[in-house]
């Protein structure tokens, strides 16, 4: 039994279908890269797992139990966390409160313990803990968005475009942090990225999404070597 | 006319009026900030608060200091029916929400007219003592109003600032989808926010019913004042509501004293139009950003 099983999911916004039957599974303790161009259905797939968009068809199971059509707050309680595209930190709220909001499902004492742990991964956030999140730099906001998602002690972390709009040196740093945190917490990570090269280098496995369907699915190394992926996504 | 005692009296009255306006405006701005509904029924909940206090005092003989919060909480609990059957379906739908709450307000007002009758009543004064601080005349009932408003506002701020549901409401107001993705049950927090907002209105209504008069139509003026306060302070801003309420209370108190009540009303609405034209985001509000 896999940690996450996604089967034939069709994510829909009203009557518009963003994906047309996506199936994959995520095992514990692995990083999966979900690559594809803009509009391929990466975000919609993550949001369908979270319960943030309507699931028109298909099923989503966590540890074998269906969470299809569940409200997001219930999915979070099953151990899934989500860092949205464009970071979407709570701008008018302090860094500390952003993190505490991420620990909504934990009792206060455990939230404070977790806070210390998150600050040890992101010392920058500790320095800035009393500033408004809206005043952070793009890279710091991305760290905050990831830290906020991690606050709930998830087993599965869904990251939507964490490299978007960041300088290469920051992107590299964020990649290192994702690997470090993944290893120390035995996390499963799904990394939806347009920056395919970067994402596949971090990941153990990869999925290539095209117009709402999975086009290829293989180990990250194989995908990086594949002629198709090299031509279509890596610009080689 | 412009003497120190007169000025001091203007301040006392202004702070008193401001405290009531803040109680009204906080709930109004909270419902807009979190659920994006301009709640035209907010004044009707204030009216119900007035009647709840009246019946608790007159028929149930509950002591005033207990009757006031009890009445407010009863109205808050009753408001959950309106939340369940009307408002819940309209969250984040500003236009429909406005029209539906306007209808809800009419239904509540005319139901009250049928049940309670249209004759004006008044909540009898519970405190008749008058204090003299030097040249300053302060009736005890005004002090009580001020004390109750101050305690309520303090509790409200502590709740919003330091509790988990308070934080959840603040972040849900900023980005609902992301808030839900943190494990926040938005529907439950909306219910709680609506309960708090209606209870605050009902509390203000009780105080208004005691200082002024009680009738099914008494909610209209406090509703209009809430509009002025939140336009001054910025719709959806809690500190803005606090400052706006105080500002309006002081302005009305001084204008009434020096130029009469009509001028005061005219000026407060005139100022609102001026603010809307010159600084539409309110004195303390932020400009709306596209999302």
Short mmCIF file of C-alpha atoms in Angstrom, two decimals:
data_model
loop_
_atom_site.label_atom_id
_atom_site.label_comp_id
_atom_site.label_asym_id
_atom_site.label_seq_id
_atom_site.Cartn_x
_atom_site.Cartn_y
_atom_site.Cartn_z
CA UNK A 1 0.00 0.00 0.00
CA UNK A 2 1.37 3.36 -1.02
CA UNK A 3 1.32 6.54 1.04
CA UNK A 4 -0.57 8.32 -1.73
CA UNK A 5 -2.46 6.74 -4.59
CA UNK A 6 -3.89 8.99 -7.29
CA UNK A 7 -6.11 7.15 -9.72
CA UNK A 8 -7.70 8.55 -12.87
CA UNK A 9 -8.22 11.98 -11.37
CA UNK A 10 -10.03 14.66 -13.34
CA UNK A 11 -9.65 18.03 -11.63
CA UNK A 12 -12.38 20.45 -12.67
CA UNK A 13 -13.02 24.17 -12.33
CA UNK A 14 -16.77 24.36 -12.90
CA UNK A 15 -17.28 22.49 -16.16
CA UNK A 16 -13.71 23.02 -17.35
CA UNK A 17 -11.49 20.00 -16.91
CA UNK A 18 -7.88 20.74 -16.10
CA UNK A 19 -6.69 17.12 -16.09
CA UNK A 20 -7.99 14.08 -17.94
CA UNK A 21 -7.24 11.08 -15.80
CA UNK A 22 -3.96 11.27 -13.90
CA UNK A 23 -2.71 8.19 -12.06
CA UNK A 24 0.43 7.75 -9.98
CA UNK A 25 1.45 6.74 -6.52
CA UNK A 26 3.90 8.11 -3.99
CA UNK A 27 5.81 5.90 -1.57
CA UNK A 28 7.12 7.02 1.78
CA UNK A 29 10.47 8.74 1.83
CA UNK A 30 10.80 9.69 -1.83
CA UNK A 31 10.87 12.87 -3.89
CA UNK A 32 8.75 12.84 -7.02
CA UNK A 33 9.13 15.53 -9.64
CA UNK A 34 5.96 16.49 -11.51
CA UNK A 35 7.25 18.29 -14.57
CA UNK A 36 5.51 19.81 -17.54
CA UNK A 37 4.83 23.15 -19.15
CA UNK A 38 2.47 25.85 -17.99
CA UNK A 39 -1.11 24.55 -18.09
CA UNK A 40 -0.13 20.88 -18.15
CA UNK A 41 -2.17 20.26 -14.98
CA UNK A 42 0.56 20.12 -12.32
CA UNK A 43 -1.05 22.65 -9.97
CA UNK A 44 -4.51 21.21 -10.56
CA UNK A 45 -3.26 17.75 -9.66
CA UNK A 46 -1.77 18.99 -6.38
CA UNK A 47 -4.88 21.01 -5.58
CA UNK A 48 -7.10 18.01 -6.31
CA UNK A 49 -5.09 15.98 -3.78
CA UNK A 50 -5.56 18.77 -1.20
CA UNK A 51 -9.29 19.04 -1.89
CA UNK A 52 -8.87 22.60 -3.15
CA UNK A 53 -10.39 21.90 -6.56
CA UNK A 54 -13.33 19.68 -7.39
CA UNK A 55 -12.56 16.10 -8.27
CA UNK A 56 -14.88 15.30 -11.18
CA UNK A 57 -13.62 11.73 -11.60
CA UNK A 58 -11.10 9.38 -10.08
CA UNK A 59 -9.99 8.71 -6.55
CA UNK A 60 -7.31 9.78 -4.13
CA UNK A 61 -6.23 7.50 -1.28
CA UNK A 62 -3.90 8.07 1.63
CA UNK A 63 -2.68 4.86 3.30
CA UNK A 64 -5.42 3.13 1.34
CA UNK A 65 -8.22 5.31 2.75
CA UNK A 66 -10.14 7.45 0.31
CA UNK A 67 -9.90 11.20 0.75
CA UNK A 68 -11.62 11.92 -2.58
CA UNK A 69 -13.81 14.99 -2.28
CA UNK A 70 -12.77 15.66 1.35
CA UNK A 71 -12.45 19.25 2.54
CA UNK A 72 -8.82 20.48 2.70
CA UNK A 73 -8.78 20.70 6.49
CA UNK A 74 -9.45 16.96 6.67
CA UNK A 75 -6.73 16.16 4.14
CA UNK A 76 -4.23 18.14 6.24
CA UNK A 77 -5.15 15.98 9.23
CA UNK A 78 -4.22 12.92 7.18
CA UNK A 79 -0.63 14.20 7.03
CA UNK A 80 -0.56 16.14 3.77
CA UNK A 81 0.78 19.70 3.49
CA UNK A 82 0.78 22.11 0.59
CA UNK A 83 2.97 25.06 -0.37
CA UNK A 84 1.15 26.95 -3.12
CA UNK A 85 2.45 28.42 -6.35
CA UNK A 86 3.46 32.04 -5.92
CA UNK A 87 4.17 31.39 -2.21
CA UNK A 88 0.99 33.16 -1.00
CA UNK A 89 2.27 33.94 2.46
CA UNK A 90 -0.20 35.80 4.70
CA UNK A 91 1.34 39.16 3.88
CA UNK A 92 -0.32 41.29 6.56
CA UNK A 93 0.68 38.85 9.31
CA UNK A 94 4.05 38.30 10.97
CA UNK A 95 6.42 35.50 9.97
CA UNK A 96 5.83 33.88 13.36
CA UNK A 97 2.06 33.96 12.92
CA UNK A 98 2.33 32.56 9.40
CA UNK A 99 4.16 29.60 10.86
CA UNK A 100 1.72 29.23 13.74
CA UNK A 101 -1.15 29.24 11.23
CA UNK A 102 0.61 26.33 9.56
CA UNK A 103 0.49 24.47 12.87
CA UNK A 104 -3.26 24.92 13.18
CA UNK A 105 -3.86 21.19 13.65
CA UNK A 106 -1.26 20.80 16.41
CA UNK A 107 -1.81 21.57 20.10
CA UNK A 108 -0.02 24.74 21.19
CA UNK A 109 2.85 23.02 23.02
CA UNK A 110 3.72 20.82 20.07
CA UNK A 111 3.41 23.78 17.72
CA UNK A 112 6.11 25.62 19.67
CA UNK A 113 8.42 22.59 19.60
CA UNK A 114 7.87 22.34 15.87
CA UNK A 115 8.58 26.05 15.49
CA UNK A 116 12.07 25.56 16.92
CA UNK A 117 12.70 22.76 14.47
CA UNK A 118 11.53 24.84 11.50
CA UNK A 119 13.72 27.74 12.64
CA UNK A 120 16.69 25.38 12.72
CA UNK A 121 16.08 24.55 9.05
CA UNK A 122 15.47 28.20 8.15
CA UNK A 123 17.51 30.39 10.54
CA UNK A 124 16.63 33.38 8.38
CA UNK A 125 12.99 33.04 9.43
CA UNK A 126 13.95 33.17 13.09
CA UNK A 127 15.78 36.47 12.52
CA UNK A 128 12.75 37.87 10.76
CA UNK A 129 10.07 36.26 12.91
CA UNK A 130 8.44 39.53 13.97
CA UNK A 131 8.40 41.16 10.56
CA UNK A 132 5.36 41.16 8.33
CA UNK A 133 5.58 38.33 5.82
CA UNK A 134 4.80 40.77 3.02
CA UNK A 135 8.09 42.59 3.70
CA UNK A 136 10.29 39.52 3.13
CA UNK A 137 12.28 39.00 -0.05
CA UNK A 138 11.02 36.48 -2.60
CA UNK A 139 13.45 33.79 -1.42
CA UNK A 140 12.55 34.34 2.22
CA UNK A 141 8.84 34.19 1.37
CA UNK A 142 9.43 30.86 -0.38
CA UNK A 143 11.20 29.53 2.70
CA UNK A 144 8.32 30.78 4.80
CA UNK A 145 5.78 29.06 2.56
CA UNK A 146 7.67 25.77 2.84
CA UNK A 147 8.22 26.24 6.57
CA UNK A 148 4.52 26.98 7.05
CA UNK A 149 3.60 23.77 5.23
CA UNK A 150 6.09 21.78 7.33
CA UNK A 151 4.67 23.11 10.61
CA UNK A 152 1.85 20.56 10.60
CA UNK A 153 4.43 17.70 10.66
CA UNK A 154 3.28 16.26 7.34
CA UNK A 155 4.31 12.91 5.93
CA UNK A 156 3.63 14.12 2.42
CA UNK A 157 4.66 17.59 1.27
CA UNK A 158 3.24 19.03 -1.95
CA UNK A 159 5.38 21.85 -3.34
CA UNK A 160 3.96 23.91 -6.20
CA UNK A 161 6.64 25.75 -8.23
CA UNK A 162 8.99 26.56 -5.36
CA UNK A 163 11.63 27.92 -7.76
CA UNK A 164 9.31 30.35 -9.53
CA UNK A 165 10.74 33.85 -9.87
CA UNK A 166 13.79 33.26 -7.70
CA UNK A 167 17.45 33.93 -8.48
CA UNK A 168 19.47 30.80 -9.41
CA UNK A 169 21.56 30.92 -6.23
CA UNK A 170 18.39 31.00 -4.11
CA UNK A 171 16.83 28.18 -6.14
CA UNK A 172 19.92 26.07 -5.47
CA UNK A 173 19.75 26.83 -1.75
CA UNK A 174 16.07 25.89 -1.63
CA UNK A 175 16.86 22.63 -3.41
CA UNK A 176 19.48 21.79 -0.79
CA UNK A 177 17.02 22.58 1.99
CA UNK A 178 14.31 20.41 0.45
CA UNK A 179 16.72 17.46 0.27
CA UNK A 180 18.03 18.03 3.78
CA UNK A 181 14.56 18.26 5.32
CA UNK A 182 13.27 15.34 3.27
CA UNK A 183 16.08 13.13 4.50
CA UNK A 184 15.92 14.12 8.15
CA UNK A 185 12.12 13.76 8.42
CA UNK A 186 11.66 10.80 6.05
CA UNK A 187 9.21 12.91 4.12
CA UNK A 188 7.57 12.11 0.84
CA UNK A 189 7.71 15.15 -1.44
CA UNK A 190 5.85 15.89 -4.67
CA UNK A 191 7.60 18.70 -6.47
CA UNK A 192 5.58 20.32 -9.28
CA UNK A 193 7.99 22.35 -11.38
CA UNK A 194 8.49 24.04 -14.71
CA UNK A 195 12.19 24.08 -13.93
CA UNK A 196 12.43 20.43 -15.00
CA UNK A 197 16.18 20.08 -14.83
CA UNK A 198 16.37 21.31 -11.26
CA UNK A 199 13.36 19.26 -10.11
CA UNK A 200 14.55 16.01 -11.72
CA UNK A 201 17.99 16.39 -10.13
CA UNK A 202 16.39 16.58 -6.68
CA UNK A 203 13.93 13.78 -7.30
CA UNK A 204 14.14 10.00 -7.21
CA UNK A 205 11.31 9.57 -9.69
CA UNK A 206 9.63 11.84 -12.20
CA UNK A 207 6.34 12.23 -14.01
CA UNK A 208 5.97 14.22 -17.21
CA UNK A 209 2.54 15.82 -17.49
CA UNK A 210 1.23 17.05 -20.85
CA UNK A 211 -2.20 18.64 -21.42
CA UNK A 212 -3.70 16.99 -18.39
CA UNK A 213 -2.31 13.50 -18.90
CA UNK A 214 0.82 11.68 -17.80
CA UNK A 215 3.09 11.32 -20.80
CA UNK A 216 6.06 9.56 -19.16
CA UNK A 217 6.85 8.10 -15.78
CA UNK A 218 10.30 6.84 -14.83
CA UNK A 219 13.22 7.23 -12.48
CA UNK A 220 14.52 10.79 -12.46
CA UNK A 221 17.85 9.65 -13.89
CA UNK A 222 16.21 7.93 -16.86
CA UNK A 223 14.07 10.98 -17.57
CA UNK A 224 17.11 13.23 -17.49
CA UNK A 225 18.75 10.93 -20.07
CA UNK A 226 15.65 10.53 -22.24
CA UNK A 227 15.90 12.21 -25.65
CA UNK A 228 12.30 13.34 -25.49
CA UNK A 229 12.63 15.04 -22.11
CA UNK A 230 15.97 16.57 -23.07
CA UNK A 231 14.48 18.07 -26.22
CA UNK A 232 11.07 19.11 -24.87
CA UNK A 233 11.92 20.22 -21.34
CA UNK A 234 15.63 20.66 -20.87
CA UNK A 235 16.31 22.62 -24.04
CA UNK A 236 19.12 20.33 -25.21
CA UNK B 1 -19.12 78.59 25.54
CA UNK B 2 -15.67 77.23 24.91
CA UNK B 3 -14.65 76.53 28.46
CA UNK B 4 -12.70 73.69 29.96
CA UNK B 5 -15.73 71.98 31.54
CA UNK B 6 -17.59 72.10 28.24
CA UNK B 7 -14.62 70.63 26.39
CA UNK B 8 -14.26 67.93 29.00
CA UNK B 9 -17.93 67.11 28.69
CA UNK B 10 -17.55 66.90 24.92
CA UNK B 11 -14.74 64.41 25.40
CA UNK B 12 -16.70 62.28 27.88
CA UNK B 13 -19.72 62.14 25.58
CA UNK B 14 -17.57 61.57 22.52
CA UNK B 15 -15.70 58.66 24.04
CA UNK B 16 -19.00 57.15 25.12
CA UNK B 17 -20.53 57.47 21.70
CA UNK B 18 -17.31 56.24 20.12
CA UNK B 19 -17.29 53.13 22.32
CA UNK B 20 -20.75 52.15 21.10
CA UNK B 21 -19.85 52.86 17.49
CA UNK B 22 -16.75 50.72 17.80
CA UNK B 23 -18.78 47.82 19.20
CA UNK B 24 -21.11 48.08 16.22
CA UNK B 25 -18.45 48.61 13.60
CA UNK B 26 -16.12 45.81 14.73
CA UNK B 27 -18.61 43.08 13.88
CA UNK B 28 -19.59 44.80 10.67
CA UNK B 29 -16.01 45.13 9.46
CA UNK B 30 -15.17 41.60 10.65
CA UNK B 31 -17.95 40.01 8.57
CA UNK B 32 -16.81 41.94 5.54
CA UNK B 33 -13.13 41.30 6.11
CA UNK B 34 -13.51 37.56 6.60
CA UNK B 35 -16.59 36.55 4.62
CA UNK B 36 -16.80 39.45 2.16
CA UNK B 37 -20.39 40.25 3.04
CA UNK B 38 -21.65 43.78 3.63
CA UNK B 39 -24.10 42.80 6.33
CA UNK B 40 -27.13 45.07 6.11
CA UNK B 41 -28.78 43.00 8.85
CA UNK B 42 -26.13 44.09 11.38
CA UNK B 43 -28.41 46.86 12.69
CA UNK B 44 -31.30 44.43 13.07
CA UNK B 45 -29.14 42.25 15.34
CA UNK B 46 -28.43 45.36 17.41
CA UNK B 47 -32.20 45.93 17.64
CA UNK B 48 -32.74 42.35 18.82
CA UNK B 49 -30.02 42.92 21.43
CA UNK B 50 -32.01 45.88 22.74
CA UNK B 51 -35.16 43.81 23.06
CA UNK B 52 -33.31 40.86 24.57
CA UNK B 53 -31.95 43.15 27.28
CA UNK B 54 -35.40 44.69 27.82
CA UNK B 55 -37.13 41.35 28.37
CA UNK B 56 -34.35 39.91 30.47
CA UNK B 57 -34.52 42.95 32.75
CA UNK B 58 -38.27 43.49 32.84
CA UNK B 59 -39.72 40.00 32.64
CA UNK B 60 -36.98 37.68 33.83
CA UNK B 61 -35.58 40.18 36.39
CA UNK B 62 -32.02 39.25 35.56
CA UNK B 63 -29.56 41.76 37.05
CA UNK B 64 -28.31 44.30 34.47
CA UNK B 65 -24.66 43.31 34.43
CA UNK B 66 -25.67 39.73 33.71
CA UNK B 67 -28.60 40.54 31.42
CA UNK B 68 -26.47 42.60 29.04
CA UNK B 69 -23.92 39.90 28.07
CA UNK B 70 -26.58 37.18 28.30
CA UNK B 71 -28.86 39.04 25.90
CA UNK B 72 -25.96 39.60 23.50
CA UNK B 73 -25.01 35.92 23.53
CA UNK B 74 -28.63 34.84 23.02
CA UNK B 75 -28.91 37.06 19.96
CA UNK B 76 -25.54 35.75 18.77
CA UNK B 77 -26.81 32.19 19.09
CA UNK B 78 -30.01 33.08 17.26
CA UNK B 79 -27.99 34.74 14.50
CA UNK B 80 -26.54 31.33 13.67
CA UNK B 81 -29.93 30.46 12.16
CA UNK B 82 -29.53 33.34 9.73
CA UNK B 83 -25.97 32.15 9.08
CA UNK B 84 -27.11 28.61 8.38
CA UNK B 85 -30.02 29.41 6.09
CA UNK B 86 -29.03 32.68 4.41
CA UNK B 87 -25.49 33.95 4.76
CA UNK B 88 -23.67 30.65 4.38
CA UNK B 89 -24.76 30.47 0.74
CA UNK B 90 -23.54 33.97 -0.05
CA UNK B 91 -20.02 34.15 1.34
CA UNK B 92 -17.55 35.85 -1.02
CA UNK B 93 -20.42 37.02 -3.19
CA UNK B 94 -20.54 40.71 -2.36
CA UNK B 95 -23.53 41.81 -4.43
CA UNK B 96 -25.87 38.94 -3.62
CA UNK B 97 -24.76 39.08 0.00
CA UNK B 98 -25.67 42.75 0.21
CA UNK B 99 -29.13 42.26 -1.27
CA UNK B 100 -29.90 39.15 0.75
CA UNK B 101 -28.87 40.75 4.05
CA UNK B 102 -30.95 43.80 3.16
CA UNK B 103 -33.90 41.43 2.81
CA UNK B 104 -32.96 39.62 6.00
CA UNK B 105 -32.85 42.93 7.81
CA UNK B 106 -36.37 43.84 6.62
CA UNK B 107 -37.70 40.45 7.64
CA UNK B 108 -36.19 40.82 11.11
CA UNK B 109 -37.42 44.39 11.57
CA UNK B 110 -41.01 43.67 10.56
CA UNK B 111 -41.13 40.42 12.49
CA UNK B 112 -40.03 42.46 15.50
CA UNK B 113 -42.70 45.04 14.73
CA UNK B 114 -45.36 42.30 14.67
CA UNK B 115 -44.09 40.55 17.77
CA UNK B 116 -43.03 43.50 19.94
CA UNK B 117 -45.25 46.25 18.51
CA UNK B 118 -44.03 49.53 17.04
CA UNK B 119 -44.40 51.74 20.11
CA UNK B 120 -41.13 53.04 21.50
CA UNK B 121 -40.04 51.65 24.81
CA UNK B 122 -37.01 52.32 26.85
CA UNK B 123 -34.82 50.12 28.91
CA UNK B 124 -35.16 51.68 32.35
CA UNK B 125 -32.09 53.32 33.77
CA UNK B 126 -30.42 50.95 36.16
CA UNK B 127 -27.95 53.45 37.50
CA UNK B 128 -29.16 56.89 38.43
CA UNK B 129 -26.12 58.18 40.32
CA UNK B 130 -24.34 61.14 38.86
CA UNK B 131 -20.70 61.82 39.59
CA UNK B 132 -19.09 65.22 39.69
CA UNK B 133 -15.41 65.27 38.96
CA UNK B 134 -14.71 68.95 39.61
CA UNK B 135 -16.76 70.73 36.97
CA UNK B 136 -17.31 67.51 35.02
CA UNK B 137 -20.73 65.81 35.17
CA UNK B 138 -20.64 62.07 34.51
CA UNK B 139 -23.81 60.02 34.91
CA UNK B 140 -23.14 56.55 36.25
CA UNK B 141 -24.90 54.83 33.34
CA UNK B 142 -22.40 56.39 30.91
CA UNK B 143 -19.52 55.13 33.01
CA UNK B 144 -21.04 51.66 32.96
CA UNK B 145 -21.41 51.81 29.19
CA UNK B 146 -17.81 52.86 28.89
CA UNK B 147 -16.62 50.13 31.23
CA UNK B 148 -18.55 47.41 29.45
CA UNK B 149 -17.42 48.58 26.03
CA UNK B 150 -13.80 48.79 27.19
CA UNK B 151 -13.82 45.27 28.64
CA UNK B 152 -15.52 43.84 25.55
CA UNK B 153 -13.10 45.55 23.18
CA UNK B 154 -10.14 44.35 25.20
CA UNK B 155 -11.43 40.77 25.14
CA UNK B 156 -12.08 41.03 21.42
CA UNK B 157 -8.56 42.26 20.68
CA UNK B 158 -6.97 39.60 22.89
CA UNK B 159 -9.05 36.95 21.16
CA UNK B 160 -8.13 38.07 17.66
CA UNK B 161 -4.47 38.65 18.51
CA UNK B 162 -3.53 35.72 20.72
CA UNK B 163 -5.88 32.78 20.23
CA UNK B 164 -5.73 30.08 17.61
CA UNK B 165 -9.23 30.75 16.24
CA UNK B 166 -8.41 34.48 16.15
CA UNK B 167 -5.33 33.82 14.05
CA UNK B 168 -7.27 31.41 11.86
CA UNK B 169 -9.89 34.09 11.18
CA UNK B 170 -7.23 36.67 10.33
CA UNK B 171 -5.42 34.45 7.86
CA UNK B 172 -8.68 33.19 6.32
CA UNK B 173 -9.52 36.84 5.68
CA UNK B 174 -6.26 37.21 3.75
CA UNK B 175 -6.28 34.06 1.64
CA UNK B 176 -9.12 31.59 2.14
CA UNK B 177 -7.71 28.80 -0.03
CA UNK B 178 -4.29 28.83 1.57
CA UNK B 179 -5.86 29.10 5.04
CA UNK B 180 -7.88 25.96 4.35
CA UNK B 181 -4.72 24.24 3.17
CA UNK B 182 -3.24 24.87 6.66
CA UNK B 183 -5.94 22.68 8.18
CA UNK B 184 -8.30 25.53 9.06
CA UNK B 185 -11.97 24.58 8.87
CA UNK B 186 -13.21 27.78 7.24
CA UNK B 187 -16.93 27.01 7.58
CA UNK B 188 -16.62 26.55 11.35
CA UNK B 189 -14.60 29.75 11.73
CA UNK B 190 -17.11 31.69 9.62
CA UNK B 191 -19.82 30.52 11.96
CA UNK B 192 -17.80 31.61 14.98
CA UNK B 193 -17.00 34.98 13.41
CA UNK B 194 -20.65 35.57 12.64
CA UNK B 195 -21.62 34.65 16.19
CA UNK B 196 -19.08 37.09 17.61
CA UNK B 197 -20.05 39.89 15.22
CA UNK B 198 -23.78 39.54 15.93
CA UNK B 199 -23.16 39.33 19.68
CA UNK B 200 -21.13 42.55 19.55
CA UNK B 201 -23.94 44.26 17.63
CA UNK B 202 -26.49 42.99 20.13
CA UNK B 203 -24.38 44.26 23.01
CA UNK B 204 -24.20 47.69 21.36
CA UNK B 205 -27.95 47.50 20.79
CA UNK B 206 -28.53 46.88 24.49
CA UNK B 207 -26.44 49.91 25.39
CA UNK B 208 -28.21 52.05 22.78
CA UNK B 209 -31.58 50.85 24.02
CA UNK B 210 -30.64 51.95 27.48
CA UNK B 211 -29.13 55.33 26.61
CA UNK B 212 -31.71 56.21 23.95
CA UNK B 213 -34.86 54.30 23.02
CA UNK B 214 -36.01 50.89 21.93
CA UNK B 215 -38.04 50.17 18.79
CA UNK B 216 -38.00 47.69 15.92
CA UNK B 217 -36.49 50.41 13.74
CA UNK B 218 -33.72 51.46 16.12
CA UNK B 219 -31.07 49.49 14.22
CA UNK B 220 -31.00 51.79 11.20
CA UNK B 221 -28.95 54.56 12.80
CA UNK B 222 -26.27 52.30 14.30
CA UNK B 223 -26.02 50.50 10.94
CA UNK B 224 -25.40 53.81 9.18
CA UNK B 225 -22.85 54.73 11.83
CA UNK B 226 -21.08 51.42 11.24
CA UNK B 227 -20.86 52.33 7.58
CA UNK B 228 -19.33 55.68 8.41
CA UNK B 229 -16.88 54.17 10.85
CA UNK B 230 -15.64 51.48 8.51
CA UNK B 231 -15.43 53.87 5.60
CA UNK B 232 -13.32 56.16 7.77
CA UNK B 233 -11.20 53.28 9.01
CA UNK B 234 -11.09 51.14 5.89
CA UNK B 235 -13.55 48.29 5.33
CA UNK B 236 -12.23 45.05 6.84
CA UNK B 237 -9.66 46.74 9.09
CA UNK B 238 -10.08 46.09 12.81
CA UNK B 239 -7.73 48.84 14.09
CA UNK B 240 -9.39 51.10 11.52
CA UNK B 241 -12.78 50.40 13.06
CA UNK B 242 -11.47 51.25 16.52
CA UNK B 243 -9.93 54.54 15.40
CA UNK B 244 -12.83 55.39 13.09
CA UNK B 245 -15.38 54.79 15.87
CA UNK B 246 -13.54 57.04 18.28
CA UNK B 247 -13.12 59.71 15.61
CA UNK B 248 -16.82 59.67 14.72
CA UNK B 249 -17.88 59.70 18.37
CA UNK B 250 -15.70 62.71 19.13
CA UNK B 251 -16.74 64.55 15.97
CA UNK B 252 -20.44 64.05 16.67
CA UNK B 253 -20.10 64.98 20.29
CA UNK B 254 -18.31 68.24 19.57
CA UNK B 255 -20.41 69.20 16.55
CA UNK B 256 -23.62 68.49 18.48
CA UNK B 257 -22.47 70.59 21.40
CA UNK B 258 -21.41 73.58 19.35
CA UNK B 259 -23.65 73.47 16.27
CA UNK B 260 -26.59 71.17 17.10
CA UNK B 261 -27.48 67.61 16.21
CA UNK B 262 -28.53 68.24 12.60
CA UNK B 263 -25.22 69.81 11.73
CA UNK B 264 -23.44 66.89 13.36
CA UNK B 265 -25.30 64.33 11.24
CA UNK B 266 -24.81 66.37 8.10
CA UNK B 267 -21.12 66.79 8.76
CA UNK B 268 -20.46 63.11 9.52
CA UNK B 269 -22.01 61.97 6.24
CA UNK B 270 -20.36 64.87 4.40
CA UNK B 271 -16.99 63.76 5.73
CA UNK B 272 -17.67 60.21 4.56
CA UNK B 273 -18.27 61.37 1.01
CA UNK B 274 -15.13 63.45 1.17
CA UNK B 275 -13.10 60.48 2.40
CA UNK B 276 -14.56 58.24 -0.31
CA UNK B 277 -13.63 60.72 -3.01
CA UNK B 278 -10.19 61.63 -1.72
CA UNK B 279 -9.04 58.46 0.00
CA UNK B 280 -11.33 55.58 -0.99
CA UNK B 281 -9.36 52.96 0.93
CA UNK B 282 -10.27 54.78 4.18
CA UNK B 283 -8.00 56.70 6.50
CA UNK B 284 -6.25 53.59 7.79
CA UNK B 285 -7.16 50.99 5.19
CA UNK B 286 -5.03 49.55 2.45
CA UNK B 287 -5.92 49.87 -1.21
CA UNK B 288 -7.49 46.66 -2.50
CA UNK B 289 -5.04 44.60 -4.46
CA UNK B 290 -5.94 42.53 -7.46
CA UNK B 291 -5.62 38.87 -6.77
#
